[in-house]
Coordinates of C-alpha atoms and ligand atoms in Angstrom, one line a residue:
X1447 CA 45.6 -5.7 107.3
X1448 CA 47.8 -8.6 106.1
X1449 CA 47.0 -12.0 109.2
X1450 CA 50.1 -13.7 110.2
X1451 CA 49.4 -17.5 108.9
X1452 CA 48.5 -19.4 112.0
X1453 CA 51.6 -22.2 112.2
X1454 CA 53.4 -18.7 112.3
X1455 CA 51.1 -17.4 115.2
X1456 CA 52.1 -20.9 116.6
X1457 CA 55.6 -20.7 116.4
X1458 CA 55.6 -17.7 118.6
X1459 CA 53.3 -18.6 120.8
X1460 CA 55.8 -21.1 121.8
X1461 CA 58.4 -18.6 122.8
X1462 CA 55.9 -16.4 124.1
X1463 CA 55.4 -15.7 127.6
X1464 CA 51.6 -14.2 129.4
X1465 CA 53.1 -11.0 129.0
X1466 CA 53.6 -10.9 125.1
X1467 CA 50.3 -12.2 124.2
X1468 CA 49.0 -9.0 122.8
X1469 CA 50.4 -9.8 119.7
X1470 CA 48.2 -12.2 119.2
X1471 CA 45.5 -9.1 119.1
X1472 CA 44.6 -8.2 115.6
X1473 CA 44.7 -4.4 114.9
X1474 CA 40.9 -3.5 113.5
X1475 CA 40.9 -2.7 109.7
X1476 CA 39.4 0.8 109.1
X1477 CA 36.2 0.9 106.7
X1478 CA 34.9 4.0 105.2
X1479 CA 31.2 4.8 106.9
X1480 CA 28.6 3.7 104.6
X1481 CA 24.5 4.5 104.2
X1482 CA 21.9 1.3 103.8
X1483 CA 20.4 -0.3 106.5
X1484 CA 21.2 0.8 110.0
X1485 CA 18.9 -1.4 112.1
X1486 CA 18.1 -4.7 112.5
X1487 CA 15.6 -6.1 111.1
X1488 CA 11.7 -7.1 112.6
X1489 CA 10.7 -10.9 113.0
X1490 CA 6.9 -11.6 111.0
X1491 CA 4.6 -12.4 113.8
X1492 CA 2.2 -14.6 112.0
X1493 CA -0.3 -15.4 115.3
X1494 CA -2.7 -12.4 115.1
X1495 CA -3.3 -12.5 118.7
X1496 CA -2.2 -9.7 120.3
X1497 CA -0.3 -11.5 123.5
X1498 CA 1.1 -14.3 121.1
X1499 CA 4.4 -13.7 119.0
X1500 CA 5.0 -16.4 116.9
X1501 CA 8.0 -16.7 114.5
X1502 CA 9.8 -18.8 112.6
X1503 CA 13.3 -19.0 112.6
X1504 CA 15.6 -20.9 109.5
X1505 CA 19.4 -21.3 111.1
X1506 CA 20.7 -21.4 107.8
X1507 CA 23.9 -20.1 105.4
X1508 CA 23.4 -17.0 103.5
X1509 CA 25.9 -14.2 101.9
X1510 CA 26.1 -10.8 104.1
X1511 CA 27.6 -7.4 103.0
X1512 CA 29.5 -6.3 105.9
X1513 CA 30.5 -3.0 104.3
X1514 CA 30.1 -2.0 100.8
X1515 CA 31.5 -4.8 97.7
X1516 CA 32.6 -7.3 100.3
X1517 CA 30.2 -10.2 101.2
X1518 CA 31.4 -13.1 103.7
X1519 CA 29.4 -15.9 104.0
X1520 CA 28.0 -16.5 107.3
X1521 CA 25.2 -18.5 109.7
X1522 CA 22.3 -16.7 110.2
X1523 CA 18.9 -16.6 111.4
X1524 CA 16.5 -16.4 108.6
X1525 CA 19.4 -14.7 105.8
X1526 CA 20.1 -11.4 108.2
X1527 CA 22.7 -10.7 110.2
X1528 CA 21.6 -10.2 113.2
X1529 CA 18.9 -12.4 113.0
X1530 CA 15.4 -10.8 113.3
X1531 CA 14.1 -8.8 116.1
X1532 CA 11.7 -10.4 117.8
X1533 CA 9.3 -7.9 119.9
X1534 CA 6.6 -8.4 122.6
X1535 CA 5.0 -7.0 125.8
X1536 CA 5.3 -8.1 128.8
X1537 CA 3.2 -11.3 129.5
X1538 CA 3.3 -12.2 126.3
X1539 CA 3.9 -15.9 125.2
X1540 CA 7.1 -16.1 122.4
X1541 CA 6.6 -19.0 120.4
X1542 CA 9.8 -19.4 118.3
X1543 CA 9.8 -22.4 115.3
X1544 CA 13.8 -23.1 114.7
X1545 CA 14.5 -24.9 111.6
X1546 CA 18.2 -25.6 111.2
X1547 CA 19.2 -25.6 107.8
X1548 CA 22.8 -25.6 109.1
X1549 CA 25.4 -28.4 108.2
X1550 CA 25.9 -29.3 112.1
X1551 CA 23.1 -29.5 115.2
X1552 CA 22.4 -26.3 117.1
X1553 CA 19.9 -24.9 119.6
X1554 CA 19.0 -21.4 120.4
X1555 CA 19.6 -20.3 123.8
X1556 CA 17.4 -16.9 124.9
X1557 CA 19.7 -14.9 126.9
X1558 CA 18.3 -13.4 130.1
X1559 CA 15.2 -14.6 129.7
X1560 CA 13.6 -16.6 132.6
X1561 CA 12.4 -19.1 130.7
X1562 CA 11.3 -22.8 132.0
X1563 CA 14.5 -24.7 132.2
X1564 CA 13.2 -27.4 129.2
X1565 CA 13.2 -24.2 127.1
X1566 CA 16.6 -22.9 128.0
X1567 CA 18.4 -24.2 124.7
X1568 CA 21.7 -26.3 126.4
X1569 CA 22.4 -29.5 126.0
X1570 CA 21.4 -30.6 129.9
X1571 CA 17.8 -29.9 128.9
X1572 CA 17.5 -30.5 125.2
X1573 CA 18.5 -32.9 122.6
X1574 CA 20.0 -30.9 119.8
X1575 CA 18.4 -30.4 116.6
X1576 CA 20.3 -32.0 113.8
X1577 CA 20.5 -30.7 110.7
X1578 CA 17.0 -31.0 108.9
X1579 CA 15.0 -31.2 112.1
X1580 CA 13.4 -28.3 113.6
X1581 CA 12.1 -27.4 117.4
X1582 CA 9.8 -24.9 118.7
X1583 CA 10.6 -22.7 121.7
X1584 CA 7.4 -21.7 123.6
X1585 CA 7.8 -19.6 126.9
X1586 CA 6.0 -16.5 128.3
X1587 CA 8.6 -13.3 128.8
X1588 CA 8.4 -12.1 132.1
X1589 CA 10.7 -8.9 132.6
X1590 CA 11.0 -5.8 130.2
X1591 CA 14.4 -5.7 128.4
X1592 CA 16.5 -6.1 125.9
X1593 CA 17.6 -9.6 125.6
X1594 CA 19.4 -11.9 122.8
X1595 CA 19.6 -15.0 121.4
X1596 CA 22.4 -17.6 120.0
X1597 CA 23.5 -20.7 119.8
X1598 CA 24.6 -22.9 123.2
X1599 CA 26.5 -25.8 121.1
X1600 CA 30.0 -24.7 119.6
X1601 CA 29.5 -21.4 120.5
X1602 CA 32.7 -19.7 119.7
X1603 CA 32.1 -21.0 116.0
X1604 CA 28.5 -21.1 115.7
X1605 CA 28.4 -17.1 117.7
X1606 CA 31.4 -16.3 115.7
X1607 CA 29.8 -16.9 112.1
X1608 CA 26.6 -14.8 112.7
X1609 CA 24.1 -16.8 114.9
X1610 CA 22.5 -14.5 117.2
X1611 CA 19.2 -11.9 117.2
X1612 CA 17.2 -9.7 120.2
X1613 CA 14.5 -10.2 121.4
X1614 CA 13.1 -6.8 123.0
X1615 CA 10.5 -6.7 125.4
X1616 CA 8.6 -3.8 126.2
X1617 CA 7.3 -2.8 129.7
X1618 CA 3.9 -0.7 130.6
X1619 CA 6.2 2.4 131.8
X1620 CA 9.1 3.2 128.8
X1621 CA 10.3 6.5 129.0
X1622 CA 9.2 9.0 125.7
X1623 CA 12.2 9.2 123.4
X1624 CA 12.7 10.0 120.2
X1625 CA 13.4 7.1 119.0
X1626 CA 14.3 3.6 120.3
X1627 CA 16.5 0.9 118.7
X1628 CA 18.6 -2.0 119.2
X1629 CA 22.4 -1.7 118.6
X1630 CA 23.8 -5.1 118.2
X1631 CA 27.9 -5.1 118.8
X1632 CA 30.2 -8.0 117.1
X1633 CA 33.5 -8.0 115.9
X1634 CA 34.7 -10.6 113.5
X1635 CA 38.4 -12.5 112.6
X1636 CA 38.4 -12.2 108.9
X1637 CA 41.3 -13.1 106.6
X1638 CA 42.5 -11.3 103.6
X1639 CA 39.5 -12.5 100.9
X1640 CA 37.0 -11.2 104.0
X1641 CA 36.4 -15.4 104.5
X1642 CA 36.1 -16.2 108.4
X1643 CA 39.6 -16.6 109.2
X1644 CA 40.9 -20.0 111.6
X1645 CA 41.6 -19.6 115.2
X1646 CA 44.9 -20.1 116.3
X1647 CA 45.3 -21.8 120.3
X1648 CA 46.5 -18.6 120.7
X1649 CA 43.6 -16.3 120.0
X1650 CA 41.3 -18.9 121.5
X1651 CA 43.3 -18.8 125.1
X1652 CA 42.9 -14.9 125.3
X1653 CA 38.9 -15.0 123.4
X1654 CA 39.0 -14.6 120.0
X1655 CA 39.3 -11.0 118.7
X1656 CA 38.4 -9.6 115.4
X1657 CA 39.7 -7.4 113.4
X1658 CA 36.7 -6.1 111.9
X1659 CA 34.2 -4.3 114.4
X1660 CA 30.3 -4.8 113.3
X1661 CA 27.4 -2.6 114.5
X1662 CA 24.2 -4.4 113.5
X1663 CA 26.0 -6.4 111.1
X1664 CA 27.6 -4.4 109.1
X1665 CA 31.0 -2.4 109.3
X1666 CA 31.1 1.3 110.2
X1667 CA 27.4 2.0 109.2
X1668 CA 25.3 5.1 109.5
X1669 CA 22.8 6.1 112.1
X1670 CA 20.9 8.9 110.9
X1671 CA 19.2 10.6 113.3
X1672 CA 16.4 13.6 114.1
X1673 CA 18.7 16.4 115.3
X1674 CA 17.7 17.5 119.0
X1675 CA 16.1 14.2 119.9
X1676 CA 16.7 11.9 122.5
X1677 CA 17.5 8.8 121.3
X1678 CA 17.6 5.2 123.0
X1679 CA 20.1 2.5 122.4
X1680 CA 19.7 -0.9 123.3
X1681 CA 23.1 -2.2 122.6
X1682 CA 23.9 -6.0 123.1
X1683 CA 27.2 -7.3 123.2
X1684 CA 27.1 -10.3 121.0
X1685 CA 31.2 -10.4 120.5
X1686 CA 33.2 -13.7 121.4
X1687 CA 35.4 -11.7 123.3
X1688 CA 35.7 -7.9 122.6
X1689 CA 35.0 -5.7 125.0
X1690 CA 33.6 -2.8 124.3
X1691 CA 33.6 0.6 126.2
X1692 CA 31.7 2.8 124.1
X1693 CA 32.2 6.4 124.1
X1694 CA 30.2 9.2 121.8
X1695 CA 32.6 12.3 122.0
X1696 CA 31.6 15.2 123.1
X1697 CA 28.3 13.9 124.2
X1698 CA 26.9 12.7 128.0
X1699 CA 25.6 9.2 128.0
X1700 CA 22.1 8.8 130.5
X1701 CA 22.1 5.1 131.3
X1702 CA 18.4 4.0 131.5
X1703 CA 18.4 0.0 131.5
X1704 CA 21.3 -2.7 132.3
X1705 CA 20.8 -6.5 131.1
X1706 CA 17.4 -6.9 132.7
X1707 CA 15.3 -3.9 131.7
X1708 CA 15.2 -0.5 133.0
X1709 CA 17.4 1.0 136.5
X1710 CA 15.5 2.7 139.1
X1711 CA 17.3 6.1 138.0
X1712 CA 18.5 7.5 135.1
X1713 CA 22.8 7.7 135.6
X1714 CA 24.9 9.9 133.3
X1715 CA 28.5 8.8 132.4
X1716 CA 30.6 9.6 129.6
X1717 CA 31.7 6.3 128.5
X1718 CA 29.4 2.7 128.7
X1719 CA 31.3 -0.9 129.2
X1720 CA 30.2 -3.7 127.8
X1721 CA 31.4 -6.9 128.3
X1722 CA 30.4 -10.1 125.8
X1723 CA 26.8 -11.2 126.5
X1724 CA 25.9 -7.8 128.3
X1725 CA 23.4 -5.1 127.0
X1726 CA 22.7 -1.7 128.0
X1727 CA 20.2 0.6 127.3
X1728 CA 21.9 4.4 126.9
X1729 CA 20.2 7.6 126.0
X1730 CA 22.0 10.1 123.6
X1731 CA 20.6 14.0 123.0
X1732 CA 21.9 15.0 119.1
X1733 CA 23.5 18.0 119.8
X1734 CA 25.5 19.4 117.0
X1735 CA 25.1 20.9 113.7
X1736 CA 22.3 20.2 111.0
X1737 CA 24.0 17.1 108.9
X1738 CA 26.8 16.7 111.8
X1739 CA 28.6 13.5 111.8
X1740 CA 29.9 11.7 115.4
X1741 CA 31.4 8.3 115.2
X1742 CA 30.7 6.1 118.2
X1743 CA 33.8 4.6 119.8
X1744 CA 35.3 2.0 121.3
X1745 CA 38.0 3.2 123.8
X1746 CA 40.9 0.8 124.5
X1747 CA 40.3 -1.8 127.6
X1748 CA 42.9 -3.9 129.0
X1749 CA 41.3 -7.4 130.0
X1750 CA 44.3 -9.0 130.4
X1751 CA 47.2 -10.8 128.5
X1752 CA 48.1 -7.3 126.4
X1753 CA 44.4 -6.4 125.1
X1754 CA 44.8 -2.8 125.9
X1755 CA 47.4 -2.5 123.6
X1756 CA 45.2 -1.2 120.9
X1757 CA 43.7 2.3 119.7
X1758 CA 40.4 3.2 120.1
X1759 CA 38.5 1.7 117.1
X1760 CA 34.9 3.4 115.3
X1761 CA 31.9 1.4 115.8
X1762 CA 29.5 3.2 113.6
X1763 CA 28.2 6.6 113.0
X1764 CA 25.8 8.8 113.9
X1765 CA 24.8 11.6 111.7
X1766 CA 21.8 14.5 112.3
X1767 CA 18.9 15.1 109.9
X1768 CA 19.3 18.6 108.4
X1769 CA 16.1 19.7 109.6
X1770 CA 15.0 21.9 112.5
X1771 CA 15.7 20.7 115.6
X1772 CA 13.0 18.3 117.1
X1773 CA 11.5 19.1 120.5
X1774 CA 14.2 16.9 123.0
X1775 CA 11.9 14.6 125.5
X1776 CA 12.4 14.9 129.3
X1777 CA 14.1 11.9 130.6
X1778 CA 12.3 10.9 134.1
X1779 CA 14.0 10.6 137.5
X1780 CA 12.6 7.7 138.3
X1781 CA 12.2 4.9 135.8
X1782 CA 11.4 1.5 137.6
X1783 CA 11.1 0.2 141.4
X1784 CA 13.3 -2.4 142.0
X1785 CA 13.7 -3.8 145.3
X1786 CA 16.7 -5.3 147.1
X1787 CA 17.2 -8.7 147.7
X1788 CA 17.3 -9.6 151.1
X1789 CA 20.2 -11.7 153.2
X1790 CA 21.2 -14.9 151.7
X1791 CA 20.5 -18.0 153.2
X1792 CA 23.2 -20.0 151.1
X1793 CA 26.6 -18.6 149.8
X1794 CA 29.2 -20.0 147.5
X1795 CA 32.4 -19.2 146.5
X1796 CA 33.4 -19.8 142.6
X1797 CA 36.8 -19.7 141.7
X1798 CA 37.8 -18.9 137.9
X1799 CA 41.2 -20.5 136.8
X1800 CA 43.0 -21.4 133.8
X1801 CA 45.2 -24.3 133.0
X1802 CA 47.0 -26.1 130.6
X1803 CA 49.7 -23.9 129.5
X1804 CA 50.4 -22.6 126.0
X1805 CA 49.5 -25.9 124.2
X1806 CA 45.9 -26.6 125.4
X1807 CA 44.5 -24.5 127.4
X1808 CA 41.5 -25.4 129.8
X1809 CA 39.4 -23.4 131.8
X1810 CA 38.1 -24.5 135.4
X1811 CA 35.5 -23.5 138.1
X1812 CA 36.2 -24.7 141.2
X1813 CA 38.9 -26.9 140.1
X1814 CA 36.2 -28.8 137.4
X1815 CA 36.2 -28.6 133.9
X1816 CA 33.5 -28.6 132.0
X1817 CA 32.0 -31.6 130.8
X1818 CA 33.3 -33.0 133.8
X1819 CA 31.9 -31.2 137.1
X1820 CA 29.7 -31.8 139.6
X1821 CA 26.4 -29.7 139.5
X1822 CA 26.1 -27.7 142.0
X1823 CA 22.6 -28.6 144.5
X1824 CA 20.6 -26.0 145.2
X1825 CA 16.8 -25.1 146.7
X1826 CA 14.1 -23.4 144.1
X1827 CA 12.9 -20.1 146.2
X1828 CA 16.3 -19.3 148.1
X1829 CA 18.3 -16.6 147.9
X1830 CA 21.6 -17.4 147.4
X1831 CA 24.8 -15.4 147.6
X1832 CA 27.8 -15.9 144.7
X1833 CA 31.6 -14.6 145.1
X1834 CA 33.4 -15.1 141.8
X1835 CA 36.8 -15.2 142.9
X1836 CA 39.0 -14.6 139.4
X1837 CA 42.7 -16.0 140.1
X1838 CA 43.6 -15.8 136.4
X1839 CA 45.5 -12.7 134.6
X1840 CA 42.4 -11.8 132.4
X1841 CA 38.6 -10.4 132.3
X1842 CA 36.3 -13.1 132.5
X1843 CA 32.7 -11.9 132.2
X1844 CA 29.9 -14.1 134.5
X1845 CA 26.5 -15.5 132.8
X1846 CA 24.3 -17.1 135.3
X1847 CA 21.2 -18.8 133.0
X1848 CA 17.6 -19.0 134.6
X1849 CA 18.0 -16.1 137.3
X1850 CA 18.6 -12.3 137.6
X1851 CA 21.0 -10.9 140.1
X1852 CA 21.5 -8.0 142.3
X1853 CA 25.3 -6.8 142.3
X1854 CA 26.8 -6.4 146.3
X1855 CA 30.1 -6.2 146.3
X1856 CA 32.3 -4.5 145.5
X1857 CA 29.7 -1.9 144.9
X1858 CA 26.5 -2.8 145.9
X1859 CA 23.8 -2.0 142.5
X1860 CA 20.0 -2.8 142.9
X1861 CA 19.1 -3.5 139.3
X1862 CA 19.1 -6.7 137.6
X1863 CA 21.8 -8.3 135.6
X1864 CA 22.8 -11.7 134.5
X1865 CA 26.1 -11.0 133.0
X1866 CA 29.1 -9.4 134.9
X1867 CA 32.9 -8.7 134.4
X1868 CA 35.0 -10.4 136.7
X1869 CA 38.2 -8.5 136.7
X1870 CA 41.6 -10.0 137.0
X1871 CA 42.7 -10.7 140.4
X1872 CA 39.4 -9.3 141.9
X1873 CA 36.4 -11.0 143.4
X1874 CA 32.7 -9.8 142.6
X1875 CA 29.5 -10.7 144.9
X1876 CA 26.0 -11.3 143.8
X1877 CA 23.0 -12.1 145.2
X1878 CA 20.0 -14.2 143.3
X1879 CA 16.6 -15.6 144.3
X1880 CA 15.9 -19.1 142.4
X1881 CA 12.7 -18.1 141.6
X1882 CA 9.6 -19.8 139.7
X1883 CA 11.9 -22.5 137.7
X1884 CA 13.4 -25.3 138.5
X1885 CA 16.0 -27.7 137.0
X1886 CA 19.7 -27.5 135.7
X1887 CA 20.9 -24.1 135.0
X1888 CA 24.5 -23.1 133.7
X1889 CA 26.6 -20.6 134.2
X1890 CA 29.6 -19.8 132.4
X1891 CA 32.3 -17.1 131.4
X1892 CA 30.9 -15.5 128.2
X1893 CA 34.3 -15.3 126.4
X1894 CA 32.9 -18.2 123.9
X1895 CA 36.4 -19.7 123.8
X1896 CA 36.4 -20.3 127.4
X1897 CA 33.0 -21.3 127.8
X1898 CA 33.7 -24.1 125.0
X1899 CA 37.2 -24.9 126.8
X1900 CA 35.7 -25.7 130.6
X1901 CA 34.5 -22.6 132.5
X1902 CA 31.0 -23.3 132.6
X1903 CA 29.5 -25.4 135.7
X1904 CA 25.9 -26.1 136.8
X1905 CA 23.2 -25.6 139.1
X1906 CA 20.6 -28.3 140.2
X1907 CA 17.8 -26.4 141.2
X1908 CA 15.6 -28.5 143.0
X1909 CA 11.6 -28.0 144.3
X1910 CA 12.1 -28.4 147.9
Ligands
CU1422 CU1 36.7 -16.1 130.3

């Protein structure tokens, strides 16, 4: 595709009203599916213990091939894109040593995890590390999942250029399958010479969104894959701002886990969506033909401001083994026991807005823009009861740091998340107990341009 030069992307912008912003959406350039690696790739442990996963973890600048003959130069954990995977049980104690090799400061926020607030990688808690300097992230993982890990400084621009990894951890009770791995979802905004491109105000008020779609770091790869086996996905959404509804045609999805680890029951569906910062964990039989090729897609979704304009794009392909079929394991009807929070004894109301106009937008929460808002003050052990009220004509999707929540309204969901759409217009309820840590927690929309342009607030959670 040929990018309209930015002042040009400025120009219209001008004349623009809400309603013509789809424009500024790039159509997605179409790569031919390639073989090499597929998945991402595993962290060294180097403590030999069996409860202790220590890594260690250079933010630094490296060359990536995102499809064949084309290599962009990006920020990376440790050379990769994604970063490396990080795996432990349950219980375990993560001990992660950042070195940042990077030409700005950084920190390394671990997504979903409940980890002690000092640990929590914002800038409320922790100094950032400067170029040169290095810090060590120690906290014990307490829930089964699949959760990620990125910057919490520049995010739009530090996410953007290839900062962020998963860190999966495994519970006492996974289901069999044939095999299990993690499906990490970007999309990037890359100009003509496949360089990062700029950001016009533009692209930035709706979230930035690419025009090249990444699977594991690399554009339209190839899954192969044991024919007849049940295979599990842990897919992350680590885009800016895409969302992604995924869809494998002619093929049943069985949704086994949501942002925090597995769902009390196994759910089909035919398509899965994703919104930036969430992660699912799907289960996909492969049906089909010895050597069959599917491509994974991503269906259109209208977030607002024209998104939905846009076909549905590949993601990356999944091809069968030519071998006899494998046997397919049973998946089981119950998978984890999850009970439901009970009444709240506190309830808030957040209401998302947008501001500014054309020319600089700003984002609010309750009327406050981030830096300058007013933490919120609230009790460690309650169980406290959110509305996000979204008066703006977009998507925003919800991250709460520190705690896990229960969805209510408006369907109530007993498994645990800690990143939810907010749809345009609509209101969403969720109920959280502050559990076990206290301090300042943030929560934020997880469009990275918005987050970095005022809606995010805080929570003061203080030992009564
Ligand atoms: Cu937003």
């Amino acid at each position: 595709m040929r990018l309209v030069p930015a002042a040009a992307l400025s120009t219209i912008a001008l004349a623009a009203c809400m309603g013509d912003m789809g424009m500024m959406i790039p159509d997605v350039i179409d790569v031919p599916a390639s073989a090499g690696r597929f998945d991402t790739v595993a962290a060294v442990d180097r403590d030999p213990s069996p409860t202790v996963v220590e890594v260690d973890l250079e933010a630094r600048v490296a060359p990536v091939e995102l499809a064949p003959g084309h290599v962009t130069s990006m920020w990376t954990y440790g050379g990769t894109l994604p970063g490396p995977r990080i795996e432990a049980n349950v219980g375990d104690t993560v001990k992660v040593h950042l070195r940042n090799s990077l030409p700005e400061a950084t920190t390394i926020h671990w997504h979903g995890v409940r980890v002690p607030a000092a640990m929590d990688g914002v800038e409320a808690v922790q100094a950032p590390v400067a170029p040169g300097a290095a810090f060590t992230y120690e906290f014990v993982v307490p829930d089964a999942g699949t959760f990620w890990f990125h910057p919490h400084m520049r995010s739009d621009v530090q996410v953007e250029r290839g900062l962020y990894g998963v860190l999966v951890v495994h519970g006492p009770d996974e289901p069999a399958t044939t095999t299990d791995r993690v499906v990490v979802l970007d999309d990037l905004l890359i100009a003509d010479d496949w360089s990062i491109a700029e950001v016009d105000v533009m692209q930035a008020m709706v979230g930035r969104q690419g025009n090249l779609i990444l699977a594991n770091g690399r554009a339209h790869p190839i899954a192969d894959v044991t024919r007849g086996g049940r295979h599990r996905y842990r897919f992350v959404n680590a885009a800016n701002a895409r969302y992604f509804r995924l869809a494998l045609p002619g093929h049943r999805l069985t949704v086994i886990g949501s942002d925090g680890g597995l769902v009390p029951a196994p759910r089909e569906v035919d398509e899965v969506l994703l919104v930036p910062g969430e992660r699912a964990d799907v289960l996909v039989t492969a049906t089909g033909a010895a050597g069959e090729a599917l491509e994974w897609q991503s269906l259109p979704y209208d977030r607002g401001h024209g998104t939905g304009g846009k076909p549905t794009a590949t993601v990356f392909q999944q091809r069968n083994d030519a071998a006899a079929p494998v046997a397919t394991p049973p998946v089981p009807a119950t998978l984890a026991t999850i009970a439901a929070l009970p009444a709240a004894t506190v309830q808030r109301e957040l209401r998302l807005a947008e501001s500014g106009g054309h020319h600089a937008p700003t984002f609010s929460i309750n009327g406050e823009t981030f830096p300058a808002i007013t933490p919120l003050a609230a009790r460690l052990g309650d169980v406290e009861e959110w509305s996000i009220v979204n008066t703006t004509e977009m998507d925003h999707p919800f991250h709460l740091h520190g705690f896990r929540f229960q969805l209510i309204a408006p369907a109530a969901d007993v498994a645990w998340r800690d990143t939810i759409n907010i749809p345009a217009g609509q209101t969403v309820v969720f109920r959280t107990r502050l559990e076990d840590h206290a301090g300042r927690w943030m929560f934020h929309c997880h469009i990275l341009e918005h987050a970095e342009r005022g809606m995010m607030g805080e929570l003061e959670v203080a030992t009564p």
